[in-house]
Structures are given as structure tokens and as C-alpha cells.
XYZ file of C-alpha atoms in Angstrom:
85
model
C 230.046 183.463 -53.726
C 231.838 180.293 -52.629
C 230.842 177.473 -50.363
C 232.778 176.274 -47.359
C 233.762 173.148 -49.324
C 236.091 174.803 -51.795
C 236.071 177.352 -54.538
C 233.125 175.853 -56.364
C 230.460 178.491 -56.980
C 227.098 177.814 -55.430
C 224.342 176.553 -57.689
C 226.682 174.975 -60.241
C 227.752 171.378 -60.647
C 231.336 170.289 -60.879
C 232.524 170.031 -64.494
C 233.606 166.382 -64.192
C 230.204 165.273 -62.886
C 228.419 163.557 -65.753
C 224.799 162.671 -65.265
C 223.939 159.502 -67.219
C 221.144 158.307 -64.959
C 218.475 157.835 -67.631
C 220.908 156.071 -69.940
C 222.000 153.635 -67.245
C 218.391 152.867 -66.308
C 217.588 152.294 -69.996
C 220.547 149.908 -70.357
C 219.436 147.915 -67.323
C 215.861 147.761 -68.604
C 217.128 146.585 -71.992
C 219.031 143.726 -70.397
C 216.038 142.802 -68.235
C 213.808 142.892 -71.343
C 215.918 140.164 -72.912
C 214.708 137.722 -70.268
C 211.515 139.054 -68.682
C 208.556 140.929 -70.274
C 210.380 142.335 -73.308
C 207.489 144.464 -74.559
C 207.133 146.307 -71.251
C 210.754 146.717 -70.181
C 212.115 147.149 -73.705
C 209.595 149.857 -74.546
C 210.252 151.739 -71.313
C 213.994 151.434 -71.924
C 213.602 152.811 -75.450
C 211.558 155.766 -74.239
C 214.105 156.594 -71.535
C 216.979 156.257 -74.010
C 215.274 158.595 -76.480
C 214.660 161.139 -73.729
C 218.275 160.829 -72.601
C 219.514 161.402 -76.150
C 217.244 164.215 -77.301
C 216.493 166.174 -74.151
C 219.412 165.553 -71.816
C 222.191 164.830 -74.371
C 223.748 162.078 -72.269
C 226.880 160.334 -73.537
C 225.590 156.800 -72.987
C 222.265 157.427 -74.727
C 223.305 155.762 -77.986
C 224.422 152.656 -76.138
C 221.152 152.679 -74.211
C 219.167 152.896 -77.466
C 220.998 149.907 -78.939
C 220.742 147.772 -75.792
C 217.059 148.584 -75.276
C 216.189 147.834 -78.898
C 218.197 144.603 -78.816
C 216.516 143.603 -75.556
C 213.085 144.330 -76.987
C 213.579 142.421 -80.240
C 215.761 139.678 -78.763
C 213.374 139.112 -75.889
C 210.432 138.733 -78.231
C 212.360 136.293 -80.440
C 213.551 134.335 -77.416
C 210.014 134.250 -76.042
C 208.650 132.967 -79.348
C 211.301 130.245 -79.500
C 210.649 129.151 -75.918
C 206.864 129.248 -76.360
C 207.092 127.275 -79.589
C 209.211 124.526 -78.067
């Protein structure tokens, strides 16, 4: 069965459509964690990146893991330096 918008079967996504939503959110949260509330945003970013990697097998999940971890650790170090100054 085809739709009126082409020969794409109903109920299936187009092959070139890649869904990296969780990974992109995790990357953004990792960058935000570098500056603002690193424990909260970094931890949420790490959880989303792990879910994206293990459950959804997204391509950007590894990048999201690295950015979230760097944001978490870097934000805490930056916060300690600023608070100690």
C-alpha cells in the first residue's frame, strides 16, 4: 500500500531519515553543564547519551557521551576555580 506522496510504504520511515534527537539534546546539555549547574545538566546529558547509545543505537551517541562527561567534569572544575577565587 502506498501513500499519495510517493512510493513510500505506509508505516515506514524513509531510509535516509536518521533520528539523533536524544544525542543532540545530550550534547546541548553537556555544553550547558560547562557553564551552568554541571551536576544537574551533565548528569541528565549522560543519562540521555547512554540511552541513545544502548537502546536507540544513535550515531552521535558517542559524541554525546564525551561532551556530557566533559561538561560535567569541566563544569565542576570551573565552578571550584571560580568559587575559590
